[in-house]
Amino acid sequence: MCGIFGIITEQEQTLGPILIDSGRRLAYRGYDSVGCATLTADGTVDLRKGVGRIEEVSAKLDFAAMRGLRGITQLRWATFGAPSYANAQPHLDSDGDLVGAHNGNVVNNVQLRELFIREGLTVRGTNDGETCVHAVERHFDRNGGDMLAAIRAAYVDLEGDYAFVVTHRDDHRLYAIKKGSGLVVGLGERQAYVSSDLPSLLPLTRRIVRIYDGEMVVLSPGVVEIYSVHDGARIERDEEWYDGPIEVAEKGGYPHFMLKEIHEQPTVARELLHLLHSSPHVDRFLDALTATGDRPVYLVGCGTSYHACLLGAYLFNQLGGQPAVPVLGPQFIEQYGHSVGPQDTAVFVSQSGETKDVLNAVKVMRERKGRVLGVLNVLGSTLMHHSNVYLPLACGYEISVPATKTFVNQAVLFLYLAYRLAGRNMAKLDGLPDLLAHTIETVDGPARQVAAYLDRWDDMYYLGYGLTHPIALEGALKLKEITYAHCEGIFSSEFKHGPLSAVQDGYPVVFITAPGDEAMMINHINEVTTRGGRAIALAAEHEALRANVHDYLIVPDADRFLSPILATLPAQLVAYHMSVTRGIDPDFPRNLSKTLTVD
Ligand code: AGP
């Protein structure tokens, strides 16, 4: 996981601002370290890199002043090698002739490093991006200075999934290769670009060339050549014109993107419902869902998107009469990869559309000739391209690492589909955006108070029953992701089967309850409160429930099936306020990355 960007121009110029801007757009892919390299017409390499976020490192090292004909930026999310100057990318080869950076994982990194050291190459760090550069270096001389031949040979040595950009100081071209990680080319008038993703290219050009696994590209100003890495043959491919929106990432007066994105939820839910009511793809999507007959539909995702799958499966089974099984991406491969076939349908859910754990499962489903349905936020993503039918989440850019508005719209989308499957009247669903707006207005103050209490603890639980179980998992994930406290979400009836032993005086447990489940939840609450625990209800107003808890986060009274979506908002706000209280930036929690393109 990381982000790479490369540019080549006809005229030597100040490339710094372009490198910084594309770096900012790629920062969601990693923010452990950042680096830029530029090469001037005479082959002088200017390499600046450091540990930390692009805003700090670029200001400290004055990236803005960097000039040249070629430039490379890399944003790192550390896998091989701790975040450090030596492991920050781009990397040089032994004598500084080659400059390169990668995104992904080279799984035989350790063995290759040892080999390179034995052979006398100058290995400076432990990062696999450096290994990519040395792998090319090693074959460069043996192939008479032929970069394409050297890259092809390096490809054989480098095991794993990655994308890689590299250039030689005396060769006025940029080279890149794609093997499993994202890579897109953009063409300008007298410039060419290569990047891990489309959004970082769109401010520069709409002329896009898609690159596929096993392909190498050679970029010259305004020109791209594509070659097969397997036989070296030239591949002809037309450029595409991308006419989608350029997303603008601004905080709009909010202190953090997360808070802004929480407040956008009523609007994006309204827009999604409007889109679903009018989209011709919905019928195709529903046809594919129901084409499985009695066989279940698989709902596949990871992290927050998996929690949406849990909720979706509940709604499909209970409301829509459609058997559905929620499953994590890798678990889908392990458990069902051998048995799915042309008669099966799987819905792959991913905000980014680039999560490797999900795309691996997509690959298996395609190989087994099953139907691939996509639910995604980023248009143009790999998941979109690999789906037989897809539905967009219509949330716009989600910058903050914790997913908020995309989860709510995943839930809204599943609820809409379940309503359609059940033949329900949509009127109740259309009232949801107003209920979301009302929830944000009324619950923010109480959420702050609950956050202040939880802040005294580093361990707690979120409990949900049936319909609210996915929300308990999601609330707990949000809280641990951005506060660094341990918080576990579980099915409330399971608490007595072990975790109850954690309860002591004042120990916080949040009970998320849907209308109709209060009586059951009151039992589970009392198992905690009689042992001194502090019970916090997250539910619509209910007299008996109130009588049994210490604190109450109220959501509007609504249809039972709408209630989990409403309950999500207070859980997000509690996590947000606790994060801020702890002095953490909720948009960029430590060790994480918005998009995980590694196994
Ligand atoms: C959620 O807050 C997380 N950032 C994370 O769990 C995320 O949902 C997961 O990595 C899946 O991402 P995707 O939706 O882009 O596939």
Coordinates of C-alpha atoms and ligand atoms in Angstrom, one line a residue:
M1 CA 0.0 0.0 0.0
C2 CA 1.4 3.4 -1.0
G3 CA 0.9 5.9 -3.8
I4 CA 3.1 6.7 -6.7
F5 CA 3.1 9.5 -9.2
G6 CA 5.4 10.3 -12.1
I7 CA 5.6 13.1 -14.6
I8 CA 7.6 13.8 -17.7
T9 CA 7.6 17.1 -19.6
E10 CA 9.2 18.6 -22.7
Q11 CA 10.4 21.8 -21.1
E12 CA 12.5 21.9 -17.9
Q13 CA 10.3 23.6 -15.3
T14 CA 9.4 23.8 -11.6
L15 CA 7.7 20.5 -11.0
G16 CA 7.4 20.9 -7.2
P17 CA 3.8 22.2 -7.1
I18 CA 2.5 19.4 -9.3
L19 CA 4.3 16.8 -7.3
I20 CA 2.9 18.2 -4.0
D21 CA -0.6 18.4 -5.4
S22 CA -0.7 14.9 -6.7
G23 CA 1.0 13.7 -3.5
R24 CA -1.8 15.3 -1.5
R25 CA -4.4 13.5 -3.6
L26 CA -2.6 10.2 -3.0
A27 CA -2.1 10.8 0.7
Y28 CA -5.1 8.7 1.6
R29 CA -2.9 5.7 0.5
G30 CA -0.2 6.3 3.1
Y31 CA 1.2 9.0 5.2
D32 CA 4.2 7.4 7.0
S33 CA 6.7 9.1 4.8
V34 CA 6.8 11.1 1.5
G35 CA 9.5 11.8 -1.0
C36 CA 10.0 13.5 -4.4
A37 CA 12.8 13.2 -7.0
T38 CA 13.3 15.4 -10.0
L39 CA 15.8 15.0 -12.9
T40 CA 17.0 17.9 -14.9
A41 CA 18.0 17.8 -18.6
D42 CA 21.6 17.0 -17.7
G43 CA 20.6 14.1 -15.6
T44 CA 21.1 15.7 -12.2
V45 CA 18.9 14.0 -9.6
D46 CA 17.4 16.1 -6.8
L47 CA 16.0 13.7 -4.1
R48 CA 14.2 14.9 -1.0
K49 CA 12.3 12.7 1.4
G50 CA 11.3 12.4 5.0
V51 CA 9.1 10.7 7.6
G52 CA 5.7 12.3 8.2
R53 CA 2.8 13.8 6.3
I54 CA 3.2 15.6 3.0
E55 CA 2.2 19.0 4.4
E56 CA 5.1 19.0 7.0
V57 CA 7.8 17.2 4.9
S58 CA 7.2 19.3 1.8
A59 CA 7.3 22.6 3.7
K60 CA 10.5 21.5 5.6
L61 CA 12.3 20.3 2.5
D62 CA 10.9 22.9 0.1
F63 CA 9.5 20.4 -2.4
A64 CA 7.8 23.4 -4.2
A65 CA 11.2 24.6 -5.5
M66 CA 12.1 21.3 -7.2
R67 CA 12.8 21.6 -10.9
G68 CA 13.3 19.2 -13.8
L69 CA 12.0 17.4 -16.8
R70 CA 11.0 14.3 -14.9
G71 CA 9.6 13.9 -11.4
I72 CA 8.4 11.1 -9.1
T73 CA 6.4 11.4 -5.8
Q74 CA 5.8 8.5 -3.4
L75 CA 3.5 8.4 -0.4
R76 CA 4.3 5.5 1.9
W77 CA 2.3 3.2 4.1
A78 CA 4.9 1.1 5.8
T79 CA 5.0 -2.7 5.4
F80 CA 8.6 -3.7 4.7
G81 CA 10.8 -1.5 6.8
A82 CA 9.9 0.9 9.6
P83 CA 9.1 4.5 8.6
S84 CA 12.5 6.1 8.3
Y85 CA 14.6 8.3 6.0
A86 CA 16.3 5.2 4.5
N87 CA 13.0 3.5 3.9
A88 CA 11.2 6.6 2.6
Q89 CA 10.8 6.5 -1.2
P90 CA 11.9 7.2 -4.0
H91 CA 15.1 5.2 -3.8
L92 CA 18.4 5.4 -5.7
D93 CA 20.3 2.4 -7.0
S94 CA 23.9 1.9 -5.9
D95 CA 25.5 4.7 -7.8
G96 CA 22.5 7.0 -8.1
D97 CA 21.8 6.4 -11.8
L98 CA 18.4 4.9 -11.3
V99 CA 15.6 6.5 -9.3
G100 CA 12.4 4.6 -8.6
A101 CA 9.4 4.1 -6.2
H102 CA 6.8 1.5 -5.8
N103 CA 3.4 0.7 -4.4
G104 CA 2.5 -2.8 -3.1
N105 CA 4.5 -5.6 -1.6
V106 CA 7.5 -7.6 -2.9
V107 CA 7.1 -10.8 -0.8
N108 CA 10.6 -12.1 -1.4
N109 CA 12.1 -8.7 -0.3
V110 CA 14.3 -10.2 2.4
Q111 CA 15.9 -12.9 0.2
L112 CA 16.5 -10.4 -2.7
R113 CA 18.1 -7.8 -0.3
E114 CA 20.5 -10.5 1.0
L115 CA 21.3 -11.5 -2.5
F116 CA 22.0 -7.8 -3.6
I117 CA 24.2 -7.2 -0.5
R118 CA 26.2 -10.4 -1.3
E119 CA 26.6 -9.2 -4.9
G120 CA 28.0 -5.9 -3.6
L121 CA 25.1 -3.5 -4.4
T122 CA 24.6 -0.6 -2.0
V123 CA 21.5 -1.4 -0.1
R124 CA 20.6 1.5 2.3
G125 CA 17.3 0.4 3.9
T126 CA 15.0 -2.6 4.3
N127 CA 12.1 -1.3 2.1
D128 CA 10.9 -3.4 -0.8
G129 CA 10.7 -0.3 -3.0
E130 CA 14.5 -0.1 -2.9
T131 CA 14.6 -3.8 -3.8
C132 CA 12.6 -2.9 -7.0
V133 CA 15.3 -0.3 -7.9
H134 CA 18.2 -2.7 -7.3
A135 CA 16.4 -5.5 -9.2
V136 CA 16.4 -3.3 -12.3
E137 CA 20.0 -2.1 -11.6
R138 CA 21.2 -5.7 -11.4
H139 CA 19.9 -6.4 -14.9
F140 CA 20.7 -3.1 -16.5
D141 CA 24.3 -3.7 -17.3
R142 CA 23.8 -7.3 -18.2
N143 CA 21.3 -6.1 -20.8
G144 CA 23.5 -3.5 -22.3
G145 CA 21.7 -0.6 -20.7
D146 CA 18.4 -1.6 -22.1
M147 CA 15.8 -0.4 -19.5
L148 CA 12.9 -2.4 -20.9
A149 CA 14.9 -5.6 -20.9
A150 CA 16.2 -4.9 -17.4
I151 CA 12.6 -4.3 -16.1
R152 CA 11.4 -7.5 -17.7
A153 CA 14.1 -9.4 -16.0
A154 CA 13.5 -7.7 -12.7
Y155 CA 9.8 -8.6 -13.0
V156 CA 10.8 -12.3 -13.0
D157 CA 12.8 -11.7 -9.7
L158 CA 10.2 -9.6 -7.9
E159 CA 7.5 -11.8 -6.4
G160 CA 4.3 -10.2 -5.1
D161 CA 1.8 -7.5 -6.2
Y162 CA 3.1 -4.1 -6.9
A163 CA 3.3 -1.2 -9.3
F164 CA 6.6 0.5 -9.9
V165 CA 7.9 3.6 -11.6
V166 CA 11.6 4.1 -12.4
T167 CA 13.9 6.3 -14.6
H168 CA 17.6 6.4 -15.5
R169 CA 19.4 9.8 -15.3
D170 CA 20.7 9.4 -18.9
D171 CA 17.5 8.1 -20.4
H172 CA 14.9 10.8 -20.8
R173 CA 11.9 8.6 -20.3
L174 CA 9.9 7.3 -17.4
Y175 CA 9.2 3.6 -17.1
A176 CA 6.5 1.9 -15.1
I177 CA 5.2 -1.6 -14.6
K178 CA 2.0 -3.0 -13.2
K179 CA 1.6 -6.3 -11.4
G180 CA -1.4 -6.4 -9.1
S181 CA -1.4 -2.8 -7.8
G182 CA -3.2 0.2 -9.4
L183 CA -1.5 2.1 -12.3
V184 CA -3.1 4.6 -14.7
V185 CA -1.5 6.8 -17.4
G186 CA -2.5 10.3 -18.3
L187 CA -1.5 12.2 -21.4
G188 CA -1.1 16.0 -21.6
E189 CA -0.1 18.3 -24.5
R190 CA 3.6 18.0 -24.0
Q191 CA 3.5 16.0 -20.8
A192 CA 2.7 12.5 -19.6
Y193 CA 1.9 11.2 -16.2
V194 CA 1.6 7.9 -14.4
S195 CA -0.1 7.4 -11.1
S196 CA -1.6 4.8 -8.7
D197 CA -5.1 6.2 -9.2
L198 CA -7.3 8.3 -11.4
P199 CA -8.2 11.2 -9.1
S200 CA -4.6 12.3 -8.8
L201 CA -4.4 12.6 -12.6
L202 CA -7.7 14.4 -13.2
P203 CA -6.5 18.0 -12.3
L204 CA -3.8 17.5 -15.0
T205 CA -5.6 15.7 -17.8
R206 CA -8.8 13.9 -18.9
R207 CA -6.9 11.8 -21.4
I208 CA -6.5 8.5 -19.7
V209 CA -4.8 5.2 -20.7
R210 CA -5.6 2.2 -18.6
I211 CA -2.8 -0.2 -17.8
Y212 CA -3.3 -3.9 -17.0
D213 CA -1.3 -6.4 -15.0
G214 CA 1.8 -7.7 -16.8
E215 CA 2.2 -4.5 -18.8
M216 CA 5.2 -2.1 -18.9
V217 CA 4.8 1.5 -20.0
V218 CA 7.4 3.9 -21.4
L219 CA 6.5 7.6 -21.1
S220 CA 7.9 10.4 -23.2
P221 CA 6.4 14.0 -23.3
G222 CA 2.8 13.5 -24.6
V223 CA 3.3 9.9 -25.5
V224 CA 2.9 6.5 -23.9
E225 CA 4.1 3.1 -25.3
I226 CA 2.8 -0.1 -23.7
Y227 CA 4.6 -3.4 -23.8
S228 CA 3.8 -6.9 -22.5
V229 CA 6.2 -7.9 -19.8
H230 CA 5.9 -11.5 -20.8
D231 CA 7.1 -11.4 -24.4
G232 CA 8.1 -7.7 -24.8
A233 CA 5.5 -7.2 -27.6
R234 CA 4.1 -3.7 -28.2
I235 CA 0.5 -3.3 -27.2
E236 CA -1.7 -0.8 -29.0
R237 CA -4.4 0.8 -26.8
D238 CA -6.6 3.9 -27.4
E239 CA -6.7 6.6 -24.8
E240 CA -10.1 7.3 -23.1
W241 CA -11.6 10.6 -22.3
Y242 CA -12.7 10.7 -18.7
D243 CA -15.6 13.1 -18.2
G244 CA -16.5 12.4 -14.6
P245 CA -16.2 15.1 -11.9
I246 CA -12.9 16.3 -10.3
E247 CA -13.5 15.9 -6.7
V248 CA -12.4 18.8 -4.5
A249 CA -11.2 18.0 -1.1
E250 CA -11.9 21.0 1.2
K251 CA -12.8 21.0 4.9
G252 CA -15.5 23.6 4.3
G253 CA -15.1 25.3 7.7
Y254 CA -15.0 22.1 9.7
P255 CA -12.0 21.3 11.8
H256 CA -11.7 17.8 10.3
F257 CA -12.8 16.0 7.2
M258 CA -14.4 13.4 9.4
L259 CA -16.8 15.9 11.0
K260 CA -17.6 17.4 7.6
E261 CA -18.3 14.0 6.2
I262 CA -20.5 13.1 9.2
H263 CA -22.5 16.3 8.5
E264 CA -22.8 15.5 4.8
Q265 CA -24.7 12.2 5.5
P266 CA -28.2 13.6 5.1
T267 CA -27.3 15.1 1.8
V268 CA -25.5 12.2 0.3
A269 CA -28.3 9.8 1.5
R270 CA -30.8 12.0 -0.3
E271 CA -28.7 12.0 -3.5
L272 CA -28.2 8.3 -3.4
L273 CA -31.9 7.6 -3.0
H274 CA -32.6 10.0 -5.9
L275 CA -30.1 8.1 -8.0
L276 CA -31.4 4.7 -7.1
H277 CA -35.0 5.8 -7.9
S278 CA -33.9 6.8 -11.4
S279 CA -31.0 4.4 -12.3
P280 CA -31.6 1.7 -14.9
H281 CA -28.8 -0.3 -13.3
V282 CA -30.9 -1.0 -10.2
D283 CA -33.2 -3.4 -12.1
R284 CA -30.2 -5.2 -13.7
F285 CA -28.6 -5.4 -10.2
L286 CA -31.8 -6.8 -8.7
D287 CA -32.2 -9.3 -11.6
A288 CA -28.6 -10.6 -10.9
L289 CA -29.4 -10.8 -7.2
T290 CA -32.5 -12.9 -7.6
A291 CA -31.0 -15.0 -10.4
T292 CA -29.4 -17.3 -7.9
G293 CA -32.8 -19.0 -7.0
D294 CA -32.5 -20.6 -3.6
R295 CA -28.8 -20.2 -3.4
P296 CA -27.6 -17.4 -1.2
V297 CA -26.1 -14.2 -2.5
Y298 CA -22.6 -13.5 -1.0
L299 CA -22.1 -10.0 0.3
V300 CA -18.3 -9.4 0.4
G301 CA -16.3 -6.6 2.0
C302 CA -13.7 -5.7 4.6
G303 CA -13.6 -3.4 7.6
T304 CA -16.5 -0.9 7.6
S305 CA -17.7 -2.2 4.2
Y306 CA -18.0 -5.7 5.8
H307 CA -20.2 -4.3 8.5
A308 CA -22.4 -2.9 5.8
C309 CA -22.5 -6.4 4.3
L310 CA -23.6 -7.8 7.7
L311 CA -26.4 -5.3 7.8
G312 CA -27.3 -5.9 4.2
A313 CA -27.5 -9.7 4.8
Y314 CA -29.9 -9.1 7.7
L315 CA -32.0 -6.9 5.6
F316 CA -32.0 -9.2 2.5
N317 CA -32.9 -12.2 4.6
Q318 CA -35.4 -10.6 6.9
L319 CA -37.0 -8.0 4.8
G320 CA -36.3 -8.9 1.2
G321 CA -36.7 -12.7 1.4
Q322 CA -33.4 -13.1 -0.4
P323 CA -31.0 -15.5 1.2
A324 CA -27.7 -13.7 1.7
V325 CA -24.4 -14.5 3.4
P326 CA -22.0 -11.8 4.6
V327 CA -18.4 -12.6 4.3
L328 CA -14.9 -11.0 4.5
G329 CA -13.0 -10.9 1.2
P330 CA -10.3 -13.4 2.2
Q331 CA -12.8 -15.6 4.0
F332 CA -14.9 -15.8 0.8
I333 CA -11.9 -17.3 -1.0
E334 CA -11.2 -19.7 1.8
Q335 CA -14.7 -20.9 2.4
Y336 CA -16.6 -20.6 -0.8
G337 CA -13.9 -20.1 -3.5
H338 CA -13.9 -23.8 -4.4
S339 CA -17.7 -24.1 -4.6
V340 CA -19.0 -20.9 -6.3
G341 CA -19.8 -21.1 -10.0
P342 CA -21.8 -19.6 -12.9
Q343 CA -25.1 -20.0 -10.9
D344 CA -23.8 -17.7 -8.1
T345 CA -23.9 -14.0 -7.4
A346 CA -21.6 -12.0 -5.1
V347 CA -21.9 -8.4 -4.2
F348 CA -18.5 -6.8 -3.6
V349 CA -18.7 -3.7 -1.4
S350 CA -15.8 -1.3 -1.2
Q351 CA -15.6 2.5 -0.8
S352 CA -12.4 2.7 -2.7
G353 CA -13.0 -0.2 -5.1
E354 CA -9.3 -0.9 -4.7
T355 CA -9.1 -3.0 -1.5
K356 CA -6.8 -5.9 -2.3
D357 CA -8.6 -8.3 0.0
V358 CA -11.8 -7.6 -1.9
L359 CA -10.3 -7.6 -5.4
N360 CA -8.7 -11.0 -4.7
A361 CA -12.1 -12.4 -4.0
V362 CA -13.5 -10.7 -7.2
K363 CA -10.7 -12.4 -9.1
V364 CA -11.8 -15.8 -7.8
M365 CA -15.4 -15.1 -8.5
R366 CA -14.6 -14.1 -12.1
E367 CA -12.4 -17.2 -12.6
R368 CA -15.3 -19.4 -11.4
K369 CA -17.6 -17.5 -13.9
G370 CA -19.9 -16.2 -11.1
R371 CA -21.8 -12.9 -11.4
V372 CA -19.8 -10.0 -9.9
L373 CA -21.9 -7.1 -8.6
G374 CA -20.1 -4.0 -7.3
V375 CA -21.1 -1.4 -4.7
L376 CA -18.4 1.3 -4.7
N377 CA -17.8 5.0 -4.1
V378 CA -14.8 5.7 -6.4
L379 CA -15.8 5.7 -10.0
G380 CA -13.2 4.4 -12.4
S381 CA -11.9 2.0 -9.6
T382 CA -10.7 -1.5 -10.4
L383 CA -13.9 -2.9 -8.8
M384 CA -16.0 -0.9 -11.1
H385 CA -14.2 -2.2 -14.1
H386 CA -14.5 -5.8 -12.9
S387 CA -18.2 -5.7 -12.1
N388 CA -20.9 -7.1 -14.4
V389 CA -23.2 -4.4 -12.8
Y390 CA -22.3 -1.8 -10.3
L391 CA -24.1 0.7 -8.2
P392 CA -22.3 3.9 -7.0
L393 CA -22.5 5.1 -3.5
A394 CA -22.7 8.7 -4.7
C395 CA -20.9 10.2 -1.6
G396 CA -18.2 12.2 -3.4
Y397 CA -14.7 12.1 -2.1
E398 CA -14.3 10.6 1.4
I399 CA -11.0 11.9 2.6
S400 CA -11.0 11.0 6.3
V401 CA -9.5 7.5 7.0
P402 CA -12.5 6.5 9.1
A403 CA -15.4 5.7 6.7
T404 CA -18.6 7.5 7.7
K405 CA -20.8 8.7 4.9
T406 CA -19.9 5.8 2.7
F407 CA -21.0 3.3 5.4
V408 CA -24.3 5.1 5.8
N409 CA -24.9 5.1 2.0
Q410 CA -23.9 1.4 1.8
A411 CA -26.6 0.8 4.5
V412 CA -29.1 3.0 2.6
L413 CA -28.3 1.1 -0.6
F414 CA -28.9 -2.3 1.0
L415 CA -32.1 -1.1 2.6
Y416 CA -33.3 0.3 -0.7
L417 CA -32.6 -3.0 -2.4
A418 CA -34.3 -5.0 0.4
Y419 CA -37.3 -2.7 0.1
R420 CA -37.5 -3.4 -3.6
L421 CA -37.1 -7.1 -3.1
A422 CA -40.0 -6.9 -0.5
G423 CA -42.1 -4.7 -2.7
R424 CA -42.4 -2.2 0.1
N425 CA -43.6 1.3 -0.3
M426 CA -40.6 3.7 -0.6
A427 CA -42.2 6.6 1.3
K428 CA -40.6 5.7 4.6
L429 CA -37.2 5.4 3.1
D430 CA -37.5 8.8 1.5
G431 CA -38.0 10.3 4.9
L432 CA -34.6 8.9 6.0
P433 CA -32.4 11.9 5.0
D434 CA -34.5 14.2 7.2
L435 CA -34.2 11.8 10.1
L436 CA -30.4 11.7 9.7
A437 CA -30.3 15.5 9.8
H438 CA -32.5 15.6 12.9
T439 CA -30.2 13.0 14.5
I440 CA -27.0 15.0 13.9
E441 CA -28.7 18.2 15.3
T442 CA -29.9 16.6 18.5
V443 CA -27.3 14.0 19.4
D444 CA -24.1 16.0 19.1
G445 CA -24.2 17.4 22.6
P446 CA -25.0 14.1 24.4
A447 CA -22.4 12.4 22.2
R448 CA -19.7 14.8 23.6
Q449 CA -20.8 13.9 27.1
V450 CA -20.6 10.2 26.5
A451 CA -17.2 10.7 24.8
A452 CA -16.0 12.5 27.9
Y453 CA -16.9 9.6 30.1
L454 CA -15.5 7.0 27.7
D455 CA -12.3 8.9 27.5
R456 CA -11.5 7.9 31.1
W457 CA -11.3 4.3 29.9
D458 CA -9.1 2.4 27.5
D459 CA -11.3 -0.6 27.2
M460 CA -15.1 -0.9 26.5
Y461 CA -17.8 -2.7 24.6
Y462 CA -20.5 -1.9 22.1
L463 CA -23.3 -4.4 22.1
G464 CA -26.0 -4.8 19.5
Y465 CA -28.8 -7.4 19.1
G466 CA -29.8 -8.7 15.6
L467 CA -30.4 -5.7 13.5
T468 CA -28.0 -3.5 15.5
H469 CA -25.2 -6.0 15.8
P470 CA -23.5 -4.6 12.6
I471 CA -23.7 -1.1 14.1
A472 CA -22.1 -2.3 17.4
L473 CA -19.2 -3.6 15.3
E474 CA -19.0 -0.4 13.3
G475 CA -19.2 1.8 16.3
A476 CA -16.5 -0.1 18.0
L477 CA -14.3 -0.1 14.9
K478 CA -14.7 3.7 14.6
L479 CA -13.8 4.2 18.2
K480 CA -10.7 2.0 18.3
E481 CA -9.6 3.3 14.9
I482 CA -9.4 7.0 15.9
T483 CA -9.0 7.0 19.8
Y484 CA -6.5 4.0 20.1
A485 CA -8.7 2.7 23.0
H486 CA -9.7 -1.0 22.8
C487 CA -13.4 -1.3 22.0
E488 CA -15.1 -4.5 21.0
G489 CA -18.4 -4.8 19.2
I490 CA -20.4 -8.0 19.8
F491 CA -23.8 -9.6 19.7
S492 CA -25.3 -8.6 23.1
S493 CA -26.4 -12.1 24.1
E494 CA -22.8 -13.2 23.7
F495 CA -21.5 -10.9 26.4
K496 CA -22.4 -13.3 29.2
H497 CA -20.5 -16.0 27.5
G498 CA -17.1 -14.6 28.5
P499 CA -16.6 -10.8 28.1
L500 CA -18.8 -10.1 31.1
S501 CA -15.8 -10.8 33.2
A502 CA -14.3 -7.5 32.1
V503 CA -17.0 -5.5 34.0
Q504 CA -16.0 -3.7 37.1
D505 CA -17.2 -0.5 38.7
G506 CA -18.0 2.1 36.1
Y507 CA -16.9 -0.1 33.2
P508 CA -18.6 1.3 30.0
V509 CA -20.9 -0.7 27.8
V510 CA -22.9 0.9 25.0
F511 CA -26.2 -0.9 24.1
I512 CA -27.5 -0.2 20.6
T513 CA -31.1 -1.2 20.4
A514 CA -33.7 -1.3 17.6
P515 CA -37.4 -0.7 18.3
G516 CA -38.9 -4.0 19.3
D517 CA -35.7 -5.4 20.9
E518 CA -35.8 -3.3 24.1
A519 CA -37.1 -6.1 26.4
M520 CA -34.3 -8.5 25.3
M521 CA -31.7 -5.7 25.7
I522 CA -32.9 -4.8 29.2
N523 CA -31.9 -8.4 30.3
H524 CA -28.5 -7.9 28.8
I525 CA -28.2 -4.4 30.3
N526 CA -28.9 -5.7 33.8
E527 CA -26.3 -8.4 33.5
V528 CA -23.8 -5.6 33.3
T529 CA -25.3 -3.0 35.7
T530 CA -25.7 -5.5 38.5
R531 CA -22.0 -6.0 38.4
G532 CA -21.2 -2.3 38.6
G533 CA -20.9 -1.6 34.9
R534 CA -22.1 1.7 33.3
A535 CA -24.8 1.2 30.7
I536 CA -25.2 3.7 27.9
A537 CA -28.2 3.2 25.7
L538 CA -28.2 4.2 22.1
A539 CA -31.8 3.9 20.9
A540 CA -35.1 5.7 20.3
E541 CA -36.8 7.0 23.4
H542 CA -38.2 4.1 25.5
E543 CA -39.4 4.4 29.0
A544 CA -38.4 1.0 30.3
L545 CA -35.0 1.1 28.6
R546 CA -34.3 4.5 30.1
A547 CA -35.1 3.2 33.6
N548 CA -32.4 0.6 33.3
V549 CA -29.4 2.7 32.0
H550 CA -27.1 5.4 33.2
D551 CA -26.8 7.5 30.0
Y552 CA -29.0 7.7 26.9
L553 CA -28.1 8.7 23.3
I554 CA -31.5 9.3 21.7
V555 CA -32.1 8.7 18.0
P556 CA -35.4 9.7 16.4
D557 CA -38.3 7.2 16.6
A558 CA -38.4 5.5 13.2
D559 CA -39.2 2.3 11.4
R560 CA -37.3 -0.6 12.9
F561 CA -35.3 -1.2 9.7
L562 CA -34.3 2.5 9.5
S563 CA -33.1 2.6 13.1
P564 CA -29.6 1.0 12.6
I565 CA -28.7 3.7 10.1
L566 CA -29.8 6.4 12.5
A567 CA -27.9 4.8 15.4
T568 CA -24.7 4.9 13.4
L569 CA -24.4 8.7 13.6
P570 CA -24.1 9.0 17.4
A571 CA -21.5 6.2 17.4
Q572 CA -19.5 8.2 14.8
L573 CA -19.8 11.4 16.9
V574 CA -18.8 9.7 20.1
A575 CA -15.7 8.4 18.4
Y576 CA -14.9 11.7 16.8
H577 CA -15.2 13.7 20.0
M578 CA -13.2 11.2 22.0
S579 CA -10.5 11.3 19.4
V580 CA -10.3 15.1 19.4
T581 CA -10.3 15.1 23.3
R582 CA -7.3 12.8 23.1
G583 CA -5.4 15.2 20.8
I584 CA -5.5 12.7 17.9
D585 CA -6.2 13.8 14.3
P586 CA -9.2 11.6 13.4
D587 CA -8.6 12.1 9.7
F588 CA -5.2 10.4 9.8
P589 CA -5.0 7.9 12.7
R590 CA -1.6 6.4 13.2
N591 CA -0.6 3.2 11.2
L592 CA -3.6 3.3 8.9
S593 CA -4.3 4.1 5.3
K594 CA -7.6 4.9 3.6
T595 CA -7.1 2.3 0.9
L596 CA -5.4 -1.0 1.5
T597 CA -4.0 -2.4 -1.8
V598 CA -1.9 -5.1 -0.1
D599 CA -2.7 -8.6 1.2
Ligands
AGP1 C1 -13.1 2.1 8.2 O1 -13.2 3.2 9.0 C2 -11.7 1.8 7.7 N1 -11.0 2.9 7.3 C3 -11.6 0.5 7.0 O2 -12.1 -0.5 7.8 C4 -12.2 0.4 5.6 O3 -13.6 0.3 5.6 C5 -11.7 -0.9 4.9 O4 -10.3 -0.8 4.8 C6 -12.3 -1.2 3.6 O5 -12.1 -0.2 2.7 P1 -13.0 -0.1 1.3 O6 -14.4 0.1 1.7 O7 -12.3 1.0 0.5 O8 -12.8 -1.5 0.6

